[in-house]
Amino acid sequence: MTAVTATDVKAGEYTIRLNRAGEGNAEAVLFLHGSGPGATGMSNFSGNIDAFADDYDCLVIDQVGWGDSSHPEELAPGGRIRQIVTANFAMLDELGIDKVHLVGNSLGGAVALSMVARAPERIGKVIGMGSAGAGGPAATPTRELMKLITFYDDPSTESMKELISYMMVNPGLFGDRLDAIAEERLKVALRPEVRRSHLLTFAPTGVAGLGLPETALRRITNDVLFIHGREDPVVPLEGSEWLVRRIPNARLFVIPNCAHWAQIEAADTFNSAAKGFLAGQL
C-alpha cells in the first residue's frame, strides 16, 4: 500500500485537507471528488492512489464545503464552484505547484472544467468521470440525482445505502462492507457544518455557474478525456456526450456495466484508461 500523508493546507481564506502520495514525482494530479453527502477525497479515490503514485504526485483533497476542509457559513459571489476553484488554485500556490493534471468525479468534473477555463496554462490534461456541467436536456437532474440533492430530507443509514446503490450497477461488490461504508459516510454527513455546506451548495445561488457557457467550452484547448459508466443513472452518459461535442480536444471512453462510480466499480479499467491518457497513449 502506498503511504499517504494528510495535512491541512492554507488556501487563501480557507483551509483544504490534503491527502498526498508520490510527492517528488515530476507531474502532479489533483483529484476532485463529487458532491454526495459524506463525500471526501479519500472516499472517492482511496482505491486509485496505488495505481498513480509511482508516476505522479497525487493530491487528493476534500474540496471547500466537504469533509475536513473549511465550511464557510456563506458562499462567495458566484456560488460554490467559483469558491472551490479559487481555493484550489490558492492551495496550489501555497504548495508551490505551477501546473497539474485534473481528475474530477461528478461535481469535481465541473470544477475541473472551470479550473481549466480560468487558467489553462496551469492545467495539463483533464479527466472528467461522470462529469457534471453539461447543458441542454442533459442538465436536467435525474430522480437519482434529486435523491442525492434532497438527502437531508431523510438522513438515515437506509437512505445512504439507497444512494450508494445508485452509484454502482452491482453494489454487491462491497459485500458485507456496505453497511459499514454507509454508516461511515452518514457519520460525516451528519456533522452540522457538512450538512450546512450541502444545503448551501444546492441552494439556487450555490449551483450557479455549475456549467460553463458553450463559448467557454469551445475555447478549451487542453486535452480532455471523459470517462463515463454506460449505466450511470445519476449523471447519464448523455452529459459527457454533450460536453465532448463542444470541447475541441475532448474524447469519450465509455465503460459498460458501470454506473456513476467508475473509479470504484471498474477501478482497473478506469486506472488504465486514465493513466494511458495522461501518458499520451489514449
PDB file of C-alpha atoms in Angstrom:
ATOM      1  CA  MET A   1       0.000   0.000   0.000  1.00  0.00           C
ATOM      2  CA  THR A   2       1.215   3.474  -0.906  1.00  0.00           C
ATOM      3  CA  ALA A   3       1.932   5.768   2.035  1.00  0.00           C
ATOM      4  CA  VAL A   4      -0.478   8.709   2.200  1.00  0.00           C
ATOM      5  CA  THR A   5       0.132  11.772   4.351  1.00  0.00           C
ATOM      6  CA  ALA A   6      -2.717  14.028   5.474  1.00  0.00           C
ATOM      7  CA  THR A   7      -2.149  17.734   6.103  1.00  0.00           C
ATOM      8  CA  ASP A   8      -4.187  20.926   6.232  1.00  0.00           C
ATOM      9  CA  VAL A   9      -3.033  23.460   3.634  1.00  0.00           C
ATOM     10  CA  LYS A  10      -3.796  27.172   3.589  1.00  0.00           C
ATOM     11  CA  ALA A  11      -5.932  28.081   0.566  1.00  0.00           C
ATOM     12  CA  GLY A  12      -6.482  31.815   0.638  1.00  0.00           C
ATOM     13  CA  GLU A  13      -9.056  32.486   3.349  1.00  0.00           C
ATOM     14  CA  TYR A  14      -9.811  28.757   3.651  1.00  0.00           C
ATOM     15  CA  THR A  15      -8.061  25.544   4.635  1.00  0.00           C
ATOM     16  CA  ILE A  16      -8.024  22.399   2.499  1.00  0.00           C
ATOM     17  CA  ARG A  17      -7.427  18.879   3.783  1.00  0.00           C
ATOM     18  CA  LEU A  18      -4.825  17.324   1.500  1.00  0.00           C
ATOM     19  CA  ASN A  19      -4.040  13.614   1.280  1.00  0.00           C
ATOM     20  CA  ARG A  20      -0.789  13.254  -0.653  1.00  0.00           C
ATOM     21  CA  ALA A  21       1.134  10.343  -2.124  1.00  0.00           C
ATOM     22  CA  GLY A  22       4.021  10.220  -4.584  1.00  0.00           C
ATOM     23  CA  GLU A  23       5.406  13.582  -3.542  1.00  0.00           C
ATOM     24  CA  GLY A  24       8.542  14.347  -5.528  1.00  0.00           C
ATOM     25  CA  ASN A  25       7.283  12.936  -8.823  1.00  0.00           C
ATOM     26  CA  ALA A  26       7.647  15.423 -11.653  1.00  0.00           C
ATOM     27  CA  GLU A  27       3.969  15.697 -12.613  1.00  0.00           C
ATOM     28  CA  ALA A  28       1.092  16.301 -10.197  1.00  0.00           C
ATOM     29  CA  VAL A  29      -2.512  15.101 -10.411  1.00  0.00           C
ATOM     30  CA  LEU A  30      -5.230  16.865  -8.443  1.00  0.00           C
ATOM     31  CA  PHE A  31      -8.182  14.579  -7.639  1.00  0.00           C
ATOM     32  CA  LEU A  32     -11.561  16.317  -7.219  1.00  0.00           C
ATOM     33  CA  HIS A  33     -14.384  14.355  -5.581  1.00  0.00           C
ATOM     34  CA  GLY A  34     -18.114  14.516  -6.192  1.00  0.00           C
ATOM     35  CA  SER A  35     -20.850  16.244  -4.199  1.00  0.00           C
ATOM     36  CA  GLY A  36     -22.532  13.398  -2.336  1.00  0.00           C
ATOM     37  CA  PRO A  37     -23.392  13.783   1.363  1.00  0.00           C
ATOM     38  CA  GLY A  38     -20.442  12.483   3.354  1.00  0.00           C
ATOM     39  CA  ALA A  39     -18.139  12.529   0.317  1.00  0.00           C
ATOM     40  CA  THR A  40     -14.424  13.194   0.775  1.00  0.00           C
ATOM     41  CA  GLY A  41     -11.392  12.931  -1.447  1.00  0.00           C
ATOM     42  CA  MET A  42     -10.393   9.612   0.064  1.00  0.00           C
ATOM     43  CA  SER A  43     -13.893   8.132  -0.053  1.00  0.00           C
ATOM     44  CA  ASN A  44     -13.845   8.731  -3.805  1.00  0.00           C
ATOM     45  CA  PHE A  45     -10.240   7.917  -4.680  1.00  0.00           C
ATOM     46  CA  SER A  46      -8.525   5.837  -1.964  1.00  0.00           C
ATOM     47  CA  GLY A  47      -8.659   2.795  -4.236  1.00  0.00           C
ATOM     48  CA  ASN A  48      -6.871   4.567  -7.093  1.00  0.00           C
ATOM     49  CA  ILE A  49      -3.848   6.052  -5.367  1.00  0.00           C
ATOM     50  CA  ASP A  50      -1.688   2.930  -5.659  1.00  0.00           C
ATOM     51  CA  ALA A  51      -2.095   2.975  -9.441  1.00  0.00           C
ATOM     52  CA  PHE A  52      -0.950   6.601  -9.793  1.00  0.00           C
ATOM     53  CA  ALA A  53       1.536   7.292  -7.012  1.00  0.00           C
ATOM     54  CA  ASP A  54       4.553   5.593  -8.629  1.00  0.00           C
ATOM     55  CA  ASP A  55       4.398   8.083 -11.501  1.00  0.00           C
ATOM     56  CA  TYR A  56       2.546  11.144 -10.198  1.00  0.00           C
ATOM     57  CA  ASP A  57       2.419  13.440  -7.205  1.00  0.00           C
ATOM     58  CA  CYS A  58      -1.150  12.622  -6.134  1.00  0.00           C
ATOM     59  CA  LEU A  59      -3.108  15.419  -4.449  1.00  0.00           C
ATOM     60  CA  VAL A  60      -6.399  14.041  -3.110  1.00  0.00           C
ATOM     61  CA  ILE A  61      -8.337  16.822  -1.433  1.00  0.00           C
ATOM     62  CA  ASP A  62     -11.553  17.486   0.415  1.00  0.00           C
ATOM     63  CA  GLN A  63     -12.909  20.436  -1.514  1.00  0.00           C
ATOM     64  CA  VAL A  64     -14.132  23.500   0.350  1.00  0.00           C
ATOM     65  CA  GLY A  65     -17.545  22.615   1.761  1.00  0.00           C
ATOM     66  CA  TRP A  66     -16.774  18.927   2.242  1.00  0.00           C
ATOM     67  CA  GLY A  67     -15.060  16.663   4.737  1.00  0.00           C
ATOM     68  CA  ASP A  68     -12.268  18.170   6.804  1.00  0.00           C
ATOM     69  CA  SER A  69     -11.753  21.301   4.708  1.00  0.00           C
ATOM     70  CA  SER A  70     -13.253  24.696   5.532  1.00  0.00           C
ATOM     71  CA  HIS A  71     -17.029  25.027   5.671  1.00  0.00           C
ATOM     72  CA  PRO A  72     -17.761  28.715   5.056  1.00  0.00           C
ATOM     73  CA  GLU A  73     -21.018  29.877   6.580  1.00  0.00           C
ATOM     74  CA  GLU A  74     -21.788  31.837   3.430  1.00  0.00           C
ATOM     75  CA  LEU A  75     -20.981  31.431  -0.249  1.00  0.00           C
ATOM     76  CA  ALA A  76     -18.887  33.984  -2.038  1.00  0.00           C
ATOM     77  CA  PRO A  77     -20.446  35.763  -5.046  1.00  0.00           C
ATOM     78  CA  GLY A  78     -20.542  33.356  -7.964  1.00  0.00           C
ATOM     79  CA  GLY A  79     -21.560  30.322  -5.932  1.00  0.00           C
ATOM     80  CA  ARG A  80     -19.832  27.163  -4.758  1.00  0.00           C
ATOM     81  CA  ILE A  81     -17.966  26.313  -7.971  1.00  0.00           C
ATOM     82  CA  ARG A  82     -16.195  29.676  -8.113  1.00  0.00           C
ATOM     83  CA  GLN A  83     -15.399  29.412  -4.400  1.00  0.00           C
ATOM     84  CA  ILE A  84     -13.870  25.956  -4.869  1.00  0.00           C
ATOM     85  CA  VAL A  85     -11.901  26.923  -7.979  1.00  0.00           C
ATOM     86  CA  THR A  86     -10.403  29.957  -6.245  1.00  0.00           C
ATOM     87  CA  ALA A  87      -9.480  27.882  -3.180  1.00  0.00           C
ATOM     88  CA  ASN A  88      -7.946  25.098  -5.262  1.00  0.00           C
ATOM     89  CA  PHE A  89      -5.634  27.483  -7.091  1.00  0.00           C
ATOM     90  CA  ALA A  90      -4.715  29.162  -3.798  1.00  0.00           C
ATOM     91  CA  MET A  91      -3.783  25.757  -2.376  1.00  0.00           C
ATOM     92  CA  LEU A  92      -1.578  25.008  -5.394  1.00  0.00           C
ATOM     93  CA  ASP A  93       0.110  28.380  -4.915  1.00  0.00           C
ATOM     94  CA  GLU A  94       0.743  27.541  -1.262  1.00  0.00           C
ATOM     95  CA  LEU A  95       2.277  24.215  -2.293  1.00  0.00           C
ATOM     96  CA  GLY A  96       4.414  25.875  -4.972  1.00  0.00           C
ATOM     97  CA  ILE A  97       2.857  23.774  -7.744  1.00  0.00           C
ATOM     98  CA  ASP A  98       2.572  25.660 -11.024  1.00  0.00           C
ATOM     99  CA  LYS A  99       0.800  23.036 -13.120  1.00  0.00           C
ATOM    100  CA  VAL A 100      -1.383  19.964 -12.511  1.00  0.00           C
ATOM    101  CA  HIS A 101      -3.447  17.398 -14.318  1.00  0.00           C
ATOM    102  CA  LEU A 102      -7.038  17.145 -13.081  1.00  0.00           C
ATOM    103  CA  VAL A 103      -9.242  14.141 -12.346  1.00  0.00           C
ATOM    104  CA  GLY A 104     -12.791  15.153 -11.404  1.00  0.00           C
ATOM    105  CA  ASN A 105     -15.713  12.930 -10.461  1.00  0.00           C
ATOM    106  CA  SER A 106     -19.247  14.305 -10.968  1.00  0.00           C
ATOM    107  CA  LEU A 107     -19.242  17.798  -9.399  1.00  0.00           C
ATOM    108  CA  GLY A 108     -15.451  17.516  -9.435  1.00  0.00           C
ATOM    109  CA  GLY A 109     -15.642  17.246 -13.221  1.00  0.00           C
ATOM    110  CA  ALA A 110     -17.462  20.567 -13.402  1.00  0.00           C
ATOM    111  CA  VAL A 111     -14.839  22.066 -11.078  1.00  0.00           C
ATOM    112  CA  ALA A 112     -12.074  20.720 -13.346  1.00  0.00           C
ATOM    113  CA  LEU A 113     -13.639  22.349 -16.417  1.00  0.00           C
ATOM    114  CA  SER A 114     -13.970  25.658 -14.589  1.00  0.00           C
ATOM    115  CA  MET A 115     -10.335  25.462 -13.465  1.00  0.00           C
ATOM    116  CA  VAL A 116      -9.039  24.852 -16.983  1.00  0.00           C
ATOM    117  CA  ALA A 117     -11.275  27.602 -18.373  1.00  0.00           C
ATOM    118  CA  ARG A 118      -9.933  30.062 -15.803  1.00  0.00           C
ATOM    119  CA  ALA A 119      -6.220  29.249 -16.073  1.00  0.00           C
ATOM    120  CA  PRO A 120      -5.476  26.838 -18.948  1.00  0.00           C
ATOM    121  CA  GLU A 121      -1.731  27.451 -18.652  1.00  0.00           C
ATOM    122  CA  ARG A 122      -1.773  25.942 -15.148  1.00  0.00           C
ATOM    123  CA  ILE A 123      -3.578  22.768 -16.191  1.00  0.00           C
ATOM    124  CA  GLY A 124      -2.136  19.847 -18.130  1.00  0.00           C
ATOM    125  CA  LYS A 125      -4.724  17.242 -19.087  1.00  0.00           C
ATOM    126  CA  VAL A 126      -8.246  16.945 -17.712  1.00  0.00           C
ATOM    127  CA  ILE A 127     -10.207  13.789 -16.910  1.00  0.00           C
ATOM    128  CA  GLY A 128     -13.904  14.072 -16.120  1.00  0.00           C
ATOM    129  CA  MET A 129     -15.640  10.995 -14.756  1.00  0.00           C
ATOM    130  CA  GLY A 130     -19.427  11.006 -14.746  1.00  0.00           C
ATOM    131  CA  SER A 131     -18.845  14.724 -15.070  1.00  0.00           C
ATOM    132  CA  ALA A 132     -21.416  17.352 -14.202  1.00  0.00           C
ATOM    133  CA  GLY A 133     -21.565  20.574 -16.177  1.00  0.00           C
ATOM    134  CA  ALA A 134     -23.438  19.622 -19.360  1.00  0.00           C
ATOM    135  CA  GLY A 135     -26.095  21.885 -20.816  1.00  0.00           C
ATOM    136  CA  GLY A 136     -29.271  21.340 -22.773  1.00  0.00           C
ATOM    137  CA  PRO A 137     -31.524  18.399 -21.857  1.00  0.00           C
ATOM    138  CA  ALA A 138     -28.527  16.701 -20.213  1.00  0.00           C
ATOM    139  CA  ALA A 139     -28.605  19.372 -17.485  1.00  0.00           C
ATOM    140  CA  THR A 140     -31.970  18.186 -16.151  1.00  0.00           C
ATOM    141  CA  PRO A 141     -31.455  16.385 -12.816  1.00  0.00           C
ATOM    142  CA  THR A 142     -32.435  12.721 -12.776  1.00  0.00           C
ATOM    143  CA  ARG A 143     -34.505  11.223  -9.973  1.00  0.00           C
ATOM    144  CA  GLU A 144     -31.356   9.587  -8.643  1.00  0.00           C
ATOM    145  CA  LEU A 145     -29.531  12.908  -8.567  1.00  0.00           C
ATOM    146  CA  MET A 146     -32.503  14.507  -6.829  1.00  0.00           C
ATOM    147  CA  LYS A 147     -32.237  11.824  -4.135  1.00  0.00           C
ATOM    148  CA  LEU A 148     -28.649  12.979  -3.575  1.00  0.00           C
ATOM    149  CA  ILE A 149     -29.628  16.651  -3.519  1.00  0.00           C
ATOM    150  CA  THR A 150     -32.522  16.094  -1.077  1.00  0.00           C
ATOM    151  CA  PHE A 151     -30.700  13.544   1.098  1.00  0.00           C
ATOM    152  CA  TYR A 152     -31.198  15.596   4.253  1.00  0.00           C
ATOM    153  CA  ASP A 153     -34.969  15.177   3.992  1.00  0.00           C
ATOM    154  CA  ASP A 154     -34.305  11.688   5.417  1.00  0.00           C
ATOM    155  CA  PRO A 155     -30.675  11.391   6.533  1.00  0.00           C
ATOM    156  CA  SER A 156     -30.627   7.743   7.618  1.00  0.00           C
ATOM    157  CA  THR A 157     -28.401   4.715   7.110  1.00  0.00           C
ATOM    158  CA  GLU A 158     -31.029   3.195   4.822  1.00  0.00           C
ATOM    159  CA  SER A 159     -31.169   6.366   2.725  1.00  0.00           C
ATOM    160  CA  MET A 160     -27.376   6.345   2.457  1.00  0.00           C
ATOM    161  CA  LYS A 161     -27.373   2.699   1.369  1.00  0.00           C
ATOM    162  CA  GLU A 162     -30.027   3.525  -1.236  1.00  0.00           C
ATOM    163  CA  LEU A 163     -27.944   6.435  -2.508  1.00  0.00           C
ATOM    164  CA  ILE A 164     -24.806   4.276  -2.726  1.00  0.00           C
ATOM    165  CA  SER A 165     -26.793   1.682  -4.659  1.00  0.00           C
ATOM    166  CA  TYR A 166     -27.404   4.259  -7.403  1.00  0.00           C
ATOM    167  CA  MET A 167     -23.665   4.758  -7.813  1.00  0.00           C
ATOM    168  CA  MET A 168     -22.926   1.205  -8.921  1.00  0.00           C
ATOM    169  CA  VAL A 169     -24.524  -1.358 -11.211  1.00  0.00           C
ATOM    170  CA  ASN A 170     -23.629  -4.009  -8.647  1.00  0.00           C
ATOM    171  CA  PRO A 171     -23.464  -2.666  -5.053  1.00  0.00           C
ATOM    172  CA  GLY A 172     -22.821  -6.287  -4.082  1.00  0.00           C
ATOM    173  CA  LEU A 173     -19.174  -5.612  -4.945  1.00  0.00           C
ATOM    174  CA  PHE A 174     -18.947  -4.095  -1.466  1.00  0.00           C
ATOM    175  CA  GLY A 175     -20.065  -7.407   0.012  1.00  0.00           C
ATOM    176  CA  ASP A 176     -20.681  -7.260   3.732  1.00  0.00           C
ATOM    177  CA  ARG A 177     -18.929  -3.867   3.895  1.00  0.00           C
ATOM    178  CA  LEU A 178     -21.916  -1.932   2.501  1.00  0.00           C
ATOM    179  CA  ASP A 179     -23.473  -1.255   5.909  1.00  0.00           C
ATOM    180  CA  ALA A 180     -20.138  -0.068   7.328  1.00  0.00           C
ATOM    181  CA  ILE A 181     -19.477   2.171   4.322  1.00  0.00           C
ATOM    182  CA  ALA A 182     -22.961   3.696   4.563  1.00  0.00           C
ATOM    183  CA  GLU A 183     -22.607   4.280   8.306  1.00  0.00           C
ATOM    184  CA  GLU A 184     -19.178   5.883   7.876  1.00  0.00           C
ATOM    185  CA  ARG A 185     -20.436   8.253   5.186  1.00  0.00           C
ATOM    186  CA  LEU A 186     -23.518   9.045   7.263  1.00  0.00           C
ATOM    187  CA  LYS A 187     -21.303   9.886  10.233  1.00  0.00           C
ATOM    188  CA  VAL A 188     -19.542  12.523   8.121  1.00  0.00           C
ATOM    189  CA  ALA A 189     -22.783  13.724   6.518  1.00  0.00           C
ATOM    190  CA  LEU A 190     -24.448  14.363   9.877  1.00  0.00           C
ATOM    191  CA  ARG A 191     -21.743  16.768  11.042  1.00  0.00           C
ATOM    192  CA  PRO A 192     -23.565  20.133  11.326  1.00  0.00           C
ATOM    193  CA  GLU A 193     -21.055  22.006   9.158  1.00  0.00           C
ATOM    194  CA  VAL A 194     -21.216  19.320   6.441  1.00  0.00           C
ATOM    195  CA  ARG A 195     -24.999  19.461   6.388  1.00  0.00           C
ATOM    196  CA  ARG A 196     -24.931  23.269   6.197  1.00  0.00           C
ATOM    197  CA  SER A 197     -22.467  23.178   3.314  1.00  0.00           C
ATOM    198  CA  HIS A 198     -24.578  20.669   1.380  1.00  0.00           C
ATOM    199  CA  LEU A 199     -27.701  22.787   1.729  1.00  0.00           C
ATOM    200  CA  LEU A 200     -25.778  25.917   0.694  1.00  0.00           C
ATOM    201  CA  THR A 201     -24.282  24.128  -2.314  1.00  0.00           C
ATOM    202  CA  PHE A 202     -27.643  23.029  -3.657  1.00  0.00           C
ATOM    203  CA  ALA A 203     -29.467  26.271  -2.988  1.00  0.00           C
ATOM    204  CA  PRO A 204     -30.176  28.149  -6.252  1.00  0.00           C
ATOM    205  CA  THR A 205     -27.295  30.567  -5.661  1.00  0.00           C
ATOM    206  CA  GLY A 206     -24.948  27.715  -4.730  1.00  0.00           C
ATOM    207  CA  VAL A 207     -25.125  25.834  -8.003  1.00  0.00           C
ATOM    208  CA  ALA A 208     -24.865  28.981 -10.089  1.00  0.00           C
ATOM    209  CA  GLY A 209     -22.029  28.529 -12.531  1.00  0.00           C
ATOM    210  CA  LEU A 210     -22.079  24.725 -12.417  1.00  0.00           C
ATOM    211  CA  GLY A 211     -21.889  24.543 -16.191  1.00  0.00           C
ATOM    212  CA  LEU A 212     -19.718  26.753 -18.385  1.00  0.00           C
ATOM    213  CA  PRO A 213     -21.213  28.626 -21.335  1.00  0.00           C
ATOM    214  CA  GLU A 214     -20.712  26.835 -24.631  1.00  0.00           C
ATOM    215  CA  THR A 215     -18.463  29.678 -25.756  1.00  0.00           C
ATOM    216  CA  ALA A 216     -16.107  28.948 -22.854  1.00  0.00           C
ATOM    217  CA  LEU A 217     -16.151  25.194 -23.522  1.00  0.00           C
ATOM    218  CA  ARG A 218     -15.218  25.734 -27.178  1.00  0.00           C
ATOM    219  CA  ARG A 219     -12.196  27.803 -26.096  1.00  0.00           C
ATOM    220  CA  ILE A 220     -10.698  24.972 -24.015  1.00  0.00           C
ATOM    221  CA  THR A 221      -7.694  23.687 -25.954  1.00  0.00           C
ATOM    222  CA  ASN A 222      -6.283  21.306 -23.328  1.00  0.00           C
ATOM    223  CA  ASP A 223      -6.688  17.586 -23.934  1.00  0.00           C
ATOM    224  CA  VAL A 224      -9.778  16.300 -22.111  1.00  0.00           C
ATOM    225  CA  LEU A 225     -10.974  12.745 -21.528  1.00  0.00           C
ATOM    226  CA  PHE A 226     -14.484  11.984 -20.335  1.00  0.00           C
ATOM    227  CA  ILE A 227     -14.865   8.559 -18.732  1.00  0.00           C
ATOM    228  CA  HIS A 228     -18.462   7.503 -18.208  1.00  0.00           C
ATOM    229  CA  GLY A 229     -20.274   4.427 -16.963  1.00  0.00           C
ATOM    230  CA  ARG A 230     -22.795   3.424 -19.599  1.00  0.00           C
ATOM    231  CA  GLU A 231     -25.468   2.691 -16.987  1.00  0.00           C
ATOM    232  CA  ASP A 232     -24.917   5.834 -14.896  1.00  0.00           C
ATOM    233  CA  PRO A 233     -28.361   6.913 -13.575  1.00  0.00           C
ATOM    234  CA  VAL A 234     -27.074   9.882 -11.552  1.00  0.00           C
ATOM    235  CA  VAL A 235     -25.353  11.806 -14.360  1.00  0.00           C
ATOM    236  CA  PRO A 236     -26.335   9.924 -17.528  1.00  0.00           C
ATOM    237  CA  LEU A 237     -23.927   9.263 -20.378  1.00  0.00           C
ATOM    238  CA  GLU A 238     -25.675  11.936 -22.462  1.00  0.00           C
ATOM    239  CA  GLY A 239     -23.953  14.554 -20.296  1.00  0.00           C
ATOM    240  CA  SER A 240     -20.460  13.519 -21.386  1.00  0.00           C
ATOM    241  CA  GLU A 241     -21.668  13.142 -24.977  1.00  0.00           C
ATOM    242  CA  TRP A 242     -22.922  16.737 -24.856  1.00  0.00           C
ATOM    243  CA  LEU A 243     -19.618  18.003 -23.452  1.00  0.00           C
ATOM    244  CA  VAL A 244     -17.358  16.057 -25.806  1.00  0.00           C
ATOM    245  CA  ARG A 245     -19.092  17.609 -28.818  1.00  0.00           C
ATOM    246  CA  ARG A 246     -18.209  21.094 -27.613  1.00  0.00           C
ATOM    247  CA  ILE A 247     -14.637  20.834 -26.330  1.00  0.00           C
ATOM    248  CA  PRO A 248     -12.232  20.732 -29.291  1.00  0.00           C
ATOM    249  CA  ASN A 249      -9.691  18.202 -27.976  1.00  0.00           C
ATOM    250  CA  ALA A 250     -12.075  16.040 -25.956  1.00  0.00           C
ATOM    251  CA  ARG A 251     -12.657  12.328 -26.291  1.00  0.00           C
ATOM    252  CA  LEU A 252     -15.049   9.890 -24.608  1.00  0.00           C
ATOM    253  CA  PHE A 253     -14.337   6.487 -23.043  1.00  0.00           C
ATOM    254  CA  VAL A 254     -17.462   4.521 -22.112  1.00  0.00           C
ATOM    255  CA  ILE A 255     -17.339   1.651 -19.621  1.00  0.00           C
ATOM    256  CA  PRO A 256     -20.134  -0.945 -19.961  1.00  0.00           C
ATOM    257  CA  ASN A 257     -21.870  -2.476 -16.944  1.00  0.00           C
ATOM    258  CA  CYS A 258     -20.793   0.516 -14.870  1.00  0.00           C
ATOM    259  CA  ALA A 259     -22.654   3.378 -13.182  1.00  0.00           C
ATOM    260  CA  HIS A 260     -21.522   6.634 -11.530  1.00  0.00           C
ATOM    261  CA  TRP A 261     -18.514   5.429  -9.537  1.00  0.00           C
ATOM    262  CA  ALA A 262     -16.350   4.196 -12.398  1.00  0.00           C
ATOM    263  CA  GLN A 263     -13.194   4.691 -10.324  1.00  0.00           C
ATOM    264  CA  ILE A 264     -14.549   2.194  -7.779  1.00  0.00           C
ATOM    265  CA  GLU A 265     -16.751  -0.187  -9.755  1.00  0.00           C
ATOM    266  CA  ALA A 266     -14.357  -0.514 -12.698  1.00  0.00           C
ATOM    267  CA  ALA A 267     -11.156   0.566 -10.967  1.00  0.00           C
ATOM    268  CA  ASP A 268      -8.714  -1.361 -13.153  1.00  0.00           C
ATOM    269  CA  THR A 269     -10.325  -0.109 -16.370  1.00  0.00           C
ATOM    270  CA  PHE A 270     -10.519   3.443 -15.069  1.00  0.00           C
ATOM    271  CA  ASN A 271      -6.909   3.436 -13.864  1.00  0.00           C
ATOM    272  CA  SER A 272      -5.655   2.014 -17.158  1.00  0.00           C
ATOM    273  CA  ALA A 273      -7.607   4.492 -19.298  1.00  0.00           C
ATOM    274  CA  ALA A 274      -6.733   7.495 -17.139  1.00  0.00           C
ATOM    275  CA  LYS A 275      -3.031   6.702 -16.938  1.00  0.00           C
ATOM    276  CA  GLY A 276      -2.890   5.881 -20.644  1.00  0.00           C
ATOM    277  CA  PHE A 277      -4.466   9.236 -21.438  1.00  0.00           C
ATOM    278  CA  LEU A 278      -2.061  11.132 -19.177  1.00  0.00           C
ATOM    279  CA  ALA A 279       0.844   9.328 -20.809  1.00  0.00           C
ATOM    280  CA  GLY A 280      -0.350  10.194 -24.321  1.00  0.00           C
ATOM    281  CA  GLN A 281      -1.344   6.641 -25.196  1.00  0.00           C
ATOM    282  CA  LEU A 282      -5.104   7.162 -25.496  1.00  0.00           C
TER     283      LEU A 282
END
